[in-house]
Amino acid sequence: MGMRVVMLALLLVLMPWQGARAAEAGPQFPKAQGQCVEDAGTMRRHHFDFLKHQRDDTMREGIRGAKHSLKDCVSCHAAHKDGKAVPVNAPGQFCAACHDYAAVSVGCFTCHATTPGEGKP
Amino acid sequence: MTQASSRRDLLKGAVLGAVAIAPGLTLIAPAAQARPAGSAASAANRWGLLIDTSKCDAGCTACVDACKTEMGLPALDRPATDAQYIRKVDVKDPKTGHQHSLPVMCQHCAKPPCVDVCPTGASMKRADGIVLVDRHICIGCRYCMMACPYKARSFAHEDQSNQKAHNPRGKGCVEGCTLCVHRIDAGGRPACVEACADTGRAAMIFGDLNDANSEISRRLSKQASSRIRADLGLDPAIRYQGI
Ligand code: SF4
Ligand code: SF4
């Protein structure tokens, strides 16, 4: 019984501190340049479905110009340093920050460009 | 900008695009229009090339160089494995000694054996006849490389970097000429055709084989042309003159 009280007291003492730490932690990444095509919550939950759906439409049917484009993600989310774009899959950058945090390994960037294309994104 | 005015601007652009680059030589901008956003490639079109090998000489590699730049293909100086979407083939008639040099790329066959053999559906023909590799589902088995009688496909053996945004490519996938599908969808013509025209030779013309009024169809209806290994019956979209 005595042990339990000590544990509870410890927990109560530690909790606020833990809470503050959790708010601070989490992925940090550079801000996007424009307005996203969906609200952030929808994007967080469904971006992979959107991208996969559009990839098949574009690749196999030739449908261009739809709004869930990986090229557009990259062009809006790539940070710039010394006048040059930073790859979105570099540590701490937009794509890498969250995927590293969530231990998700994505295959997009073994093939896809990680910086905006010249002139036309 | 309204639909009507953008169309007018486009037509105006097409007229301005006909530029005399030398006396007696006129470069005509392609009449092709960008497909509207959201619409799929259509079987109403069949994109193809006509290559006049009599205008093409062995020393010129403008098309090959332009392709490498356009598609972001690195030159690793390993000819056996470097990706190559288009190459120059020098041929000689042993009986007569007549030599010529022709660019050879994916022939965008109407009946492509590379599609027939693919176990995953990655090797595919788009509605408008352009044959592509869907690298999202290619497993790198290379059956298609074996099946292609034109030796048109390459395999990416190594990790890649600095890819072009319009040509994603990576290790373990097969790849080949896309007929510059990204340019065609935007109303343009392939990079090789443009580079060849820029040299003043203009040995290649690009256009819609299904459109009787296109320059390519008009020329094909009046002049003799041939296809490489026509005996295989694959109905390639690349036609040659002078071979
Ligand atoms: S040339 Fe080869 S890769 Fe191209 S469509 Fe024909 S069989 Fe397929
Ligand atoms: S290498 Fe890829 S595209 Fe070629 S046959 Fe195999 S899965 Fe299909």
mmCIF file of C-alpha atoms and ligand atoms in Angstrom:
data_model
loop_
_atom_site.group_PDB
_atom_site.id
_atom_site.type_symbol
_atom_site.label_atom_id
_atom_site.label_comp_id
_atom_site.label_asym_id
_atom_site.label_seq_id
_atom_site.Cartn_x
_atom_site.Cartn_y
_atom_site.Cartn_z
ATOM 1 C CA MET A 1 0.000 0.000 0.000
ATOM 2 C CA GLY A 2 2.768 2.427 1.010
ATOM 3 C CA MET A 3 4.598 1.635 -2.258
ATOM 4 C CA ARG A 4 1.469 2.424 -4.278
ATOM 5 C CA VAL A 5 1.132 5.868 -2.691
ATOM 6 C CA VAL A 6 4.752 6.655 -3.462
ATOM 7 C CA MET A 7 4.239 5.572 -7.092
ATOM 8 C CA LEU A 8 1.091 7.682 -7.433
ATOM 9 C CA ALA A 9 2.810 10.706 -5.911
ATOM 10 C CA LEU A 10 5.752 10.239 -8.263
ATOM 11 C CA LEU A 11 3.410 9.990 -11.242
ATOM 12 C CA LEU A 12 1.558 13.140 -10.253
ATOM 13 C CA VAL A 13 4.801 15.024 -9.825
ATOM 14 C CA LEU A 14 6.182 13.838 -13.154
ATOM 15 C CA MET A 15 3.043 14.182 -15.279
ATOM 16 C CA PRO A 16 3.006 17.917 -15.956
ATOM 17 C CA TRP A 17 6.633 17.768 -16.969
ATOM 18 C CA GLN A 18 5.959 14.807 -19.261
ATOM 19 C CA GLY A 19 3.068 16.680 -20.827
ATOM 20 C CA ALA A 20 5.180 19.715 -21.574
ATOM 21 C CA ARG A 21 7.855 17.533 -23.120
ATOM 22 C CA ALA A 22 5.358 15.826 -25.430
ATOM 23 C CA ALA A 23 4.110 19.184 -26.726
ATOM 24 C CA GLU A 24 7.628 20.317 -27.482
ATOM 25 C CA ALA A 25 8.670 17.098 -29.156
ATOM 26 C CA GLY A 26 7.301 15.744 -32.383
ATOM 27 C CA PRO A 27 8.561 16.473 -35.832
ATOM 28 C CA GLN A 28 9.765 19.995 -36.582
ATOM 29 C CA PHE A 29 10.071 21.052 -40.194
ATOM 30 C CA PRO A 30 10.230 24.185 -42.351
ATOM 31 C CA LYS A 31 6.970 25.958 -43.180
ATOM 32 C CA ALA A 32 5.396 25.481 -46.623
ATOM 33 C CA GLN A 33 5.359 28.381 -49.057
ATOM 34 C CA GLY A 34 1.725 28.224 -50.066
ATOM 35 C CA GLN A 35 -1.740 27.065 -49.167
ATOM 36 C CA CYS A 36 -2.235 23.282 -49.090
ATOM 37 C CA VAL A 37 -4.778 21.653 -51.430
ATOM 38 C CA GLU A 38 -6.497 20.074 -48.406
ATOM 39 C CA ASP A 39 -6.714 20.959 -44.725
ATOM 40 C CA ALA A 40 -3.806 19.743 -42.650
ATOM 41 C CA GLY A 41 -5.763 17.031 -40.828
ATOM 42 C CA THR A 42 -7.033 15.458 -44.041
ATOM 43 C CA MET A 43 -3.565 15.618 -45.517
ATOM 44 C CA ARG A 44 -1.959 14.000 -42.457
ATOM 45 C CA ARG A 45 -4.454 11.163 -42.564
ATOM 46 C CA HIS A 46 -4.828 10.590 -46.309
ATOM 47 C CA HIS A 47 -1.901 12.040 -48.276
ATOM 48 C CA PHE A 48 -0.601 8.599 -49.229
ATOM 49 C CA ASP A 49 -4.002 7.544 -50.577
ATOM 50 C CA PHE A 50 -4.309 10.753 -52.585
ATOM 51 C CA LEU A 51 -0.825 10.357 -54.011
ATOM 52 C CA LYS A 52 -1.305 6.716 -54.897
ATOM 53 C CA HIS A 53 -4.644 7.362 -56.558
ATOM 54 C CA GLN A 54 -3.299 10.193 -58.651
ATOM 55 C CA ARG A 55 -0.096 8.382 -59.570
ATOM 56 C CA ASP A 56 -2.115 5.656 -61.291
ATOM 57 C CA ASP A 57 -4.369 8.168 -63.055
ATOM 58 C CA THR A 58 -1.427 10.152 -64.351
ATOM 59 C CA MET A 59 0.907 7.321 -65.178
ATOM 60 C CA ARG A 60 -1.546 4.938 -66.773
ATOM 61 C CA GLU A 61 -4.324 7.176 -68.124
ATOM 62 C CA GLY A 62 -2.296 10.286 -68.849
ATOM 63 C CA ILE A 63 -4.503 12.541 -66.703
ATOM 64 C CA ARG A 64 -2.526 15.654 -65.823
ATOM 65 C CA GLY A 65 -3.169 18.706 -63.719
ATOM 66 C CA ALA A 66 -5.073 17.092 -60.818
ATOM 67 C CA LYS A 67 -4.480 18.595 -57.407
ATOM 68 C CA HIS A 68 -2.816 15.746 -55.475
ATOM 69 C CA SER A 69 0.516 15.922 -57.225
ATOM 70 C CA LEU A 70 3.777 14.853 -55.613
ATOM 71 C CA LYS A 71 5.557 17.440 -57.756
ATOM 72 C CA ASP A 72 3.373 20.124 -56.201
ATOM 73 C CA CYS A 73 4.071 18.830 -52.668
ATOM 74 C CA VAL A 74 7.780 19.117 -53.372
ATOM 75 C CA SER A 75 7.594 22.538 -54.967
ATOM 76 C CA CYS A 76 5.600 23.984 -52.074
ATOM 77 C CA HIS A 77 7.386 22.235 -49.216
ATOM 78 C CA ALA A 78 11.041 22.337 -50.267
ATOM 79 C CA ALA A 79 12.952 24.785 -48.084
ATOM 80 C CA HIS A 80 15.570 27.046 -49.618
ATOM 81 C CA LYS A 81 19.043 27.683 -48.312
ATOM 82 C CA ASP A 82 21.606 29.991 -49.938
ATOM 83 C CA GLY A 83 19.330 30.301 -52.962
ATOM 84 C CA LYS A 84 19.197 26.538 -53.472
ATOM 85 C CA ALA A 85 16.346 24.140 -52.732
ATOM 86 C CA VAL A 86 16.929 21.660 -49.913
ATOM 87 C CA PRO A 87 15.791 18.093 -50.759
ATOM 88 C CA VAL A 88 12.478 17.310 -49.024
ATOM 89 C CA ASN A 89 13.861 13.955 -47.903
ATOM 90 C CA ALA A 90 16.919 15.424 -46.175
ATOM 91 C CA PRO A 91 16.906 14.993 -42.371
ATOM 92 C CA GLY A 92 14.569 17.467 -40.694
ATOM 93 C CA GLN A 93 12.908 18.519 -43.941
ATOM 94 C CA PHE A 94 9.186 18.278 -44.624
ATOM 95 C CA CYS A 95 8.860 14.676 -45.809
ATOM 96 C CA ALA A 96 11.698 13.206 -43.776
ATOM 97 C CA ALA A 97 10.836 14.879 -40.463
ATOM 98 C CA CYS A 98 7.485 13.116 -40.008
ATOM 99 C CA HIS A 99 8.405 9.838 -41.647
ATOM 100 C CA ASP A 100 11.516 9.540 -39.491
ATOM 101 C CA TYR A 101 9.484 10.398 -36.386
ATOM 102 C CA ALA A 102 6.842 7.796 -37.230
ATOM 103 C CA ALA A 103 9.441 5.257 -38.454
ATOM 104 C CA VAL A 104 7.818 5.061 -41.873
ATOM 105 C CA SER A 105 10.100 4.366 -44.787
ATOM 106 C CA VAL A 106 8.788 5.836 -48.023
ATOM 107 C CA GLY A 107 9.810 4.686 -51.470
ATOM 108 C CA CYS A 108 8.912 7.863 -53.370
ATOM 109 C CA PHE A 109 12.344 9.423 -53.380
ATOM 110 C CA THR A 110 14.397 6.558 -54.686
ATOM 111 C CA CYS A 111 12.935 7.685 -58.028
ATOM 112 C CA HIS A 112 11.158 11.033 -57.670
ATOM 113 C CA ALA A 113 12.942 14.375 -57.671
ATOM 114 C CA THR A 114 13.350 15.823 -54.185
ATOM 115 C CA THR A 115 13.671 19.455 -55.215
ATOM 116 C CA PRO A 116 11.325 21.494 -57.427
ATOM 117 C CA GLY A 117 11.811 21.004 -61.164
ATOM 118 C CA GLU A 118 13.393 23.809 -63.145
ATOM 119 C CA GLY A 119 10.779 26.387 -64.072
ATOM 120 C CA LYS A 120 7.720 24.165 -64.106
ATOM 121 C CA PRO A 121 7.023 22.334 -60.869
ATOM 122 C CA MET B 1 -8.072 34.347 -69.388
ATOM 123 C CA THR B 2 -11.150 33.012 -71.161
ATOM 124 C CA GLN B 3 -11.163 29.790 -73.137
ATOM 125 C CA ALA B 4 -11.631 31.681 -76.417
ATOM 126 C CA SER B 5 -8.813 34.124 -75.910
ATOM 127 C CA SER B 6 -6.368 31.445 -74.750
ATOM 128 C CA ARG B 7 -7.179 29.478 -77.892
ATOM 129 C CA ARG B 8 -6.646 32.537 -80.036
ATOM 130 C CA ASP B 9 -3.312 33.185 -78.365
ATOM 131 C CA LEU B 10 -2.334 29.621 -79.021
ATOM 132 C CA LEU B 11 -3.206 29.912 -82.712
ATOM 133 C CA LYS B 12 -1.331 33.168 -82.918
ATOM 134 C CA GLY B 13 1.625 31.439 -81.299
ATOM 135 C CA ALA B 14 1.442 28.654 -83.845
ATOM 136 C CA VAL B 15 1.587 31.149 -86.721
ATOM 137 C CA LEU B 16 4.473 33.012 -85.125
ATOM 138 C CA GLY B 17 6.083 29.620 -84.550
ATOM 139 C CA ALA B 18 6.638 29.159 -88.279
ATOM 140 C CA VAL B 19 10.039 30.779 -88.402
ATOM 141 C CA ALA B 20 12.301 30.935 -91.396
ATOM 142 C CA ILE B 21 15.625 29.791 -89.951
ATOM 143 C CA ALA B 22 17.516 29.944 -93.251
ATOM 144 C CA PRO B 23 16.548 30.828 -96.795
ATOM 145 C CA GLY B 24 14.319 28.114 -98.149
ATOM 146 C CA LEU B 25 14.178 26.302 -94.819
ATOM 147 C CA THR B 26 11.131 26.732 -92.630
ATOM 148 C CA LEU B 27 10.698 25.372 -89.203
ATOM 149 C CA ILE B 28 7.050 24.786 -88.466
ATOM 150 C CA ALA B 29 6.016 24.652 -84.855
ATOM 151 C CA PRO B 30 3.870 21.626 -84.077
ATOM 152 C CA ALA B 31 0.152 22.283 -84.236
ATOM 153 C CA ALA B 32 -0.378 19.966 -81.266
ATOM 154 C CA GLN B 33 -2.260 21.380 -78.310
ATOM 155 C CA ALA B 34 -1.881 20.562 -74.673
ATOM 156 C CA ARG B 35 -4.519 18.118 -73.548
ATOM 157 C CA PRO B 36 -6.858 19.891 -71.127
ATOM 158 C CA ALA B 37 -6.105 19.210 -67.456
ATOM 159 C CA GLY B 38 -8.124 16.288 -66.142
ATOM 160 C CA SER B 39 -8.631 14.552 -69.472
ATOM 161 C CA ALA B 40 -7.089 11.172 -70.226
ATOM 162 C CA ALA B 41 -4.925 10.219 -73.188
ATOM 163 C CA SER B 42 -7.197 9.167 -76.017
ATOM 164 C CA ALA B 43 -7.135 6.424 -78.626
ATOM 165 C CA ALA B 44 -8.136 9.122 -81.128
ATOM 166 C CA ASN B 45 -4.415 9.979 -81.265
ATOM 167 C CA ARG B 46 -1.476 7.828 -82.154
ATOM 168 C CA TRP B 47 1.796 9.614 -81.710
ATOM 169 C CA GLY B 48 4.681 8.710 -83.946
ATOM 170 C CA LEU B 49 7.848 9.832 -85.655
ATOM 171 C CA LEU B 50 9.096 9.908 -89.213
ATOM 172 C CA ILE B 51 12.881 9.824 -89.478
ATOM 173 C CA ASP B 52 14.597 10.621 -92.752
ATOM 174 C CA THR B 53 17.982 8.920 -92.465
ATOM 175 C CA SER B 54 19.307 10.646 -95.581
ATOM 176 C CA LYS B 55 19.414 13.866 -93.512
ATOM 177 C CA CYS B 56 21.132 12.170 -90.601
ATOM 178 C CA ASP B 57 24.890 11.658 -90.535
ATOM 179 C CA ALA B 58 27.091 9.350 -88.502
ATOM 180 C CA GLY B 59 28.905 12.152 -86.690
ATOM 181 C CA CYS B 60 25.767 13.792 -85.296
ATOM 182 C CA THR B 61 24.531 12.819 -81.847
ATOM 183 C CA ALA B 62 22.281 15.829 -81.189
ATOM 184 C CA CYS B 63 19.222 13.640 -80.530
ATOM 185 C CA VAL B 64 21.095 11.298 -78.194
ATOM 186 C CA ASP B 65 22.627 14.176 -76.224
ATOM 187 C CA ALA B 66 19.310 16.027 -75.984
ATOM 188 C CA CYS B 67 17.617 12.886 -74.650
ATOM 189 C CA LYS B 68 20.225 12.416 -71.916
ATOM 190 C CA THR B 69 19.816 16.025 -70.806
ATOM 191 C CA GLU B 70 16.028 16.034 -70.997
ATOM 192 C CA MET B 71 15.581 12.790 -69.110
ATOM 193 C CA GLY B 72 18.403 13.344 -66.609
ATOM 194 C CA LEU B 73 20.352 10.233 -67.637
ATOM 195 C CA PRO B 74 23.835 10.261 -66.135
ATOM 196 C CA ALA B 75 26.829 9.342 -68.271
ATOM 197 C CA LEU B 76 28.755 7.008 -65.978
ATOM 198 C CA ASP B 77 31.022 5.964 -68.842
ATOM 199 C CA ARG B 78 29.925 2.360 -68.537
ATOM 200 C CA PRO B 79 28.445 1.742 -71.989
ATOM 201 C CA ALA B 80 27.273 -1.776 -71.154
ATOM 202 C CA THR B 81 24.970 -0.600 -68.389
ATOM 203 C CA ASP B 82 24.410 3.157 -68.800
ATOM 204 C CA ALA B 83 20.752 3.988 -69.393
ATOM 205 C CA GLN B 84 20.084 4.737 -73.021
ATOM 206 C CA TYR B 85 16.702 5.677 -74.418
ATOM 207 C CA ILE B 86 17.937 6.474 -77.929
ATOM 208 C CA ARG B 87 21.092 5.423 -79.758
ATOM 209 C CA LYS B 88 22.656 5.908 -83.166
ATOM 210 C CA VAL B 89 23.045 2.750 -85.227
ATOM 211 C CA ASP B 90 25.452 2.861 -88.163
ATOM 212 C CA VAL B 91 24.610 0.399 -90.913
ATOM 213 C CA LYS B 92 26.335 -0.532 -94.136
ATOM 214 C CA ASP B 93 25.154 -2.505 -97.136
ATOM 215 C CA PRO B 94 28.069 -4.929 -97.661
ATOM 216 C CA LYS B 95 27.153 -5.386 -101.326
ATOM 217 C CA THR B 96 27.141 -1.729 -102.305
ATOM 218 C CA GLY B 97 29.125 -0.091 -99.526
ATOM 219 C CA HIS B 98 26.273 2.390 -98.907
ATOM 220 C CA GLN B 99 26.369 3.568 -95.295
ATOM 221 C CA HIS B 100 23.942 5.414 -93.153
ATOM 222 C CA SER B 101 23.239 6.186 -89.569
ATOM 223 C CA LEU B 102 19.884 6.077 -87.883
ATOM 224 C CA PRO B 103 18.556 6.964 -84.462
ATOM 225 C CA VAL B 104 16.781 4.030 -82.824
ATOM 226 C CA MET B 105 14.580 4.313 -79.765
ATOM 227 C CA CYS B 106 11.509 2.494 -78.437
ATOM 228 C CA GLN B 107 9.374 2.023 -81.538
ATOM 229 C CA HIS B 108 6.135 2.387 -79.559
ATOM 230 C CA CYS B 109 4.750 -0.786 -81.108
ATOM 231 C CA ALA B 110 0.992 -1.153 -81.499
ATOM 232 C CA LYS B 111 1.448 -4.817 -80.544
ATOM 233 C CA PRO B 112 4.291 -4.543 -78.063
ATOM 234 C CA PRO B 113 5.897 -7.824 -76.964
ATOM 235 C CA CYS B 114 7.328 -6.007 -73.930
ATOM 236 C CA VAL B 115 3.738 -5.605 -72.696
ATOM 237 C CA ASP B 116 2.791 -9.201 -73.511
ATOM 238 C CA VAL B 117 5.564 -10.682 -71.383
ATOM 239 C CA CYS B 118 5.389 -8.375 -68.372
ATOM 240 C CA PRO B 119 4.217 -10.366 -65.330
ATOM 241 C CA THR B 120 3.045 -7.326 -63.353
ATOM 242 C CA GLY B 121 1.375 -5.026 -65.857
ATOM 243 C CA ALA B 122 4.139 -2.465 -65.439
ATOM 244 C CA SER B 123 5.022 -2.507 -69.107
ATOM 245 C CA MET B 124 1.991 -0.856 -70.644
ATOM 246 C CA LYS B 125 0.593 0.910 -73.667
ATOM 247 C CA ARG B 126 -1.257 4.146 -73.106
ATOM 248 C CA ALA B 127 -4.473 4.828 -75.038
ATOM 249 C CA ASP B 128 -2.595 7.080 -77.461
ATOM 250 C CA GLY B 129 -0.098 4.346 -78.301
ATOM 251 C CA ILE B 130 2.808 5.478 -76.130
ATOM 252 C CA VAL B 131 4.479 2.472 -74.522
ATOM 253 C CA LEU B 132 5.723 3.108 -70.975
ATOM 254 C CA VAL B 133 7.039 1.355 -67.883
ATOM 255 C CA ASP B 134 4.980 2.005 -64.759
ATOM 256 C CA ARG B 135 7.949 1.946 -62.419
ATOM 257 C CA HIS B 136 5.674 1.903 -59.392
ATOM 258 C CA ILE B 137 4.969 -1.755 -60.064
ATOM 259 C CA CYS B 138 7.978 -2.878 -62.118
ATOM 260 C CA ILE B 139 9.808 -5.671 -60.272
ATOM 261 C CA GLY B 140 12.911 -5.457 -62.437
ATOM 262 C CA CYS B 141 12.609 -8.954 -63.878
ATOM 263 C CA ARG B 142 13.804 -7.651 -67.268
ATOM 264 C CA TYR B 143 11.574 -9.983 -69.295
ATOM 265 C CA CYS B 144 10.613 -6.967 -71.389
ATOM 266 C CA MET B 145 14.247 -6.226 -72.201
ATOM 267 C CA MET B 146 14.579 -9.754 -73.537
ATOM 268 C CA ALA B 147 11.310 -9.557 -75.454
ATOM 269 C CA CYS B 148 11.975 -6.238 -77.178
ATOM 270 C CA PRO B 149 13.385 -6.903 -80.642
ATOM 271 C CA TYR B 150 14.668 -3.316 -80.864
ATOM 272 C CA LYS B 151 16.881 -3.423 -77.766
ATOM 273 C CA ALA B 152 15.043 -0.325 -76.655
ATOM 274 C CA ARG B 153 15.002 -0.739 -72.880
ATOM 275 C CA SER B 154 17.604 -0.166 -70.190
ATOM 276 C CA PHE B 155 17.840 -1.272 -66.588
ATOM 277 C CA ALA B 156 18.849 1.065 -63.767
ATOM 278 C CA HIS B 157 21.561 -0.889 -61.960
ATOM 279 C CA GLU B 158 22.494 1.683 -59.372
ATOM 280 C CA ASP B 159 20.969 4.135 -56.947
ATOM 281 C CA GLN B 160 20.072 7.309 -58.797
ATOM 282 C CA SER B 161 20.186 10.936 -57.789
ATOM 283 C CA ASN B 162 19.328 14.288 -59.366
ATOM 284 C CA GLN B 163 16.419 12.878 -61.325
ATOM 285 C CA LYS B 164 14.321 15.234 -63.408
ATOM 286 C CA ALA B 165 10.905 15.966 -61.942
ATOM 287 C CA HIS B 166 9.263 14.742 -65.172
ATOM 288 C CA ASN B 167 11.281 11.517 -65.369
ATOM 289 C CA PRO B 168 11.345 9.716 -62.025
ATOM 290 C CA ARG B 169 13.790 6.799 -62.254
ATOM 291 C CA GLY B 170 15.478 4.518 -59.778
ATOM 292 C CA LYS B 171 17.475 1.403 -59.129
ATOM 293 C CA GLY B 172 15.902 -1.913 -59.998
ATOM 294 C CA CYS B 173 13.498 -0.709 -62.675
ATOM 295 C CA VAL B 174 13.483 -0.987 -66.416
ATOM 296 C CA GLU B 175 13.110 2.188 -68.439
ATOM 297 C CA GLY B 176 13.014 3.385 -72.006
ATOM 298 C CA CYS B 177 11.989 6.162 -74.376
ATOM 299 C CA THR B 178 8.692 7.702 -73.299
ATOM 300 C CA LEU B 179 8.400 9.662 -76.549
ATOM 301 C CA CYS B 180 8.719 12.598 -74.105
ATOM 302 C CA VAL B 181 5.203 11.954 -72.890
ATOM 303 C CA HIS B 182 5.515 14.908 -70.478
ATOM 304 C CA ARG B 183 6.101 17.252 -73.408
ATOM 305 C CA ILE B 184 3.423 15.684 -75.597
ATOM 306 C CA ASP B 185 0.825 16.056 -72.843
ATOM 307 C CA ALA B 186 1.773 19.733 -72.647
ATOM 308 C CA GLY B 187 1.356 20.156 -76.413
ATOM 309 C CA GLY B 188 5.047 19.931 -77.283
ATOM 310 C CA ARG B 189 7.238 17.579 -79.259
ATOM 311 C CA PRO B 190 10.001 15.210 -78.121
ATOM 312 C CA ALA B 191 13.371 16.664 -77.101
ATOM 313 C CA CYS B 192 15.236 14.652 -79.786
ATOM 314 C CA VAL B 193 13.017 16.042 -82.541
ATOM 315 C CA GLU B 194 13.566 19.574 -81.292
ATOM 316 C CA ALA B 195 17.344 19.121 -81.037
ATOM 317 C CA CYS B 196 17.494 17.634 -84.535
ATOM 318 C CA ALA B 197 15.557 20.606 -85.922
ATOM 319 C CA ASP B 198 17.929 22.966 -84.101
ATOM 320 C CA THR B 199 20.914 21.498 -85.959
ATOM 321 C CA GLY B 200 19.182 22.505 -89.192
ATOM 322 C CA ARG B 201 18.951 18.895 -90.364
ATOM 323 C CA ALA B 202 15.338 18.346 -89.289
ATOM 324 C CA ALA B 203 15.603 14.624 -89.974
ATOM 325 C CA MET B 204 12.804 13.779 -87.546
ATOM 326 C CA ILE B 205 9.220 14.910 -87.515
ATOM 327 C CA PHE B 206 6.735 14.175 -84.788
ATOM 328 C CA GLY B 207 2.979 14.039 -85.077
ATOM 329 C CA ASP B 208 -0.322 12.246 -84.865
ATOM 330 C CA LEU B 209 -0.538 9.242 -87.196
ATOM 331 C CA ASN B 210 -4.304 9.152 -86.676
ATOM 332 C CA ASP B 211 -4.797 12.715 -87.894
ATOM 333 C CA ALA B 212 -4.923 12.700 -91.694
ATOM 334 C CA ASN B 213 -4.069 16.413 -91.753
ATOM 335 C CA SER B 214 -0.948 16.247 -89.611
ATOM 336 C CA GLU B 215 2.349 16.904 -91.362
ATOM 337 C CA ILE B 216 3.538 13.380 -90.587
ATOM 338 C CA SER B 217 0.411 11.739 -92.038
ATOM 339 C CA ARG B 218 0.488 13.918 -95.138
ATOM 340 C CA ARG B 219 4.095 12.995 -95.799
ATOM 341 C CA LEU B 220 3.522 9.316 -95.124
ATOM 342 C CA SER B 221 0.586 9.254 -97.548
ATOM 343 C CA LYS B 222 2.730 10.686 -100.343
ATOM 344 C CA GLN B 223 6.196 9.265 -99.721
ATOM 345 C CA ALA B 224 7.557 5.769 -99.247
ATOM 346 C CA SER B 225 8.608 4.863 -95.721
ATOM 347 C CA SER B 226 9.563 1.714 -93.881
ATOM 348 C CA ARG B 227 9.701 0.301 -90.403
ATOM 349 C CA ILE B 228 12.551 -1.622 -88.848
ATOM 350 C CA ARG B 229 11.808 -5.352 -88.755
ATOM 351 C CA ALA B 230 8.366 -4.792 -90.235
ATOM 352 C CA ASP B 231 8.303 -8.572 -90.735
ATOM 353 C CA LEU B 232 7.656 -9.011 -87.014
ATOM 354 C CA GLY B 233 4.253 -7.378 -87.434
ATOM 355 C CA LEU B 234 4.490 -5.224 -84.294
ATOM 356 C CA ASP B 235 3.216 -2.120 -86.076
ATOM 357 C CA PRO B 236 5.743 0.409 -84.716
ATOM 358 C CA ALA B 237 4.874 4.107 -84.571
ATOM 359 C CA ILE B 238 8.386 5.073 -85.681
ATOM 360 C CA ARG B 239 8.781 5.211 -89.453
ATOM 361 C CA TYR B 240 11.969 5.626 -91.419
ATOM 362 C CA GLN B 241 12.867 6.901 -94.851
ATOM 363 C CA GLY B 242 16.109 6.137 -96.617
ATOM 364 C CA ILE B 243 16.744 2.666 -95.229
HETATM 365 S S1 SF4 C 1 10.246 -1.132 -79.211
HETATM 366 FE FE1 SF4 C 1 10.533 -2.643 -77.587
HETATM 367 S S2 SF4 C 1 10.102 -1.528 -75.686
HETATM 368 FE FE2 SF4 C 1 9.263 -0.284 -77.363
HETATM 369 S S3 SF4 C 1 7.098 -0.946 -77.570
HETATM 370 FE FE3 SF4 C 1 8.283 -2.196 -79.025
HETATM 371 S S4 SF4 C 1 8.799 -4.060 -77.870
HETATM 372 FE FE4 SF4 C 1 8.177 -2.515 -76.344
HETATM 373 S S1 SF4 C 2 11.244 -5.540 -65.842
HETATM 374 FE FE1 SF4 C 2 9.413 -4.446 -65.066
HETATM 375 S S2 SF4 C 2 8.359 -3.718 -66.932
HETATM 376 FE FE2 SF4 C 2 9.860 -5.263 -67.601
HETATM 377 S S3 SF4 C 2 8.711 -7.195 -67.685
HETATM 378 FE FE3 SF4 C 2 9.644 -7.088 -65.614
HETATM 379 S S4 SF4 C 2 8.092 -6.096 -64.284
HETATM 380 FE FE4 SF4 C 2 7.478 -5.732 -66.436
#
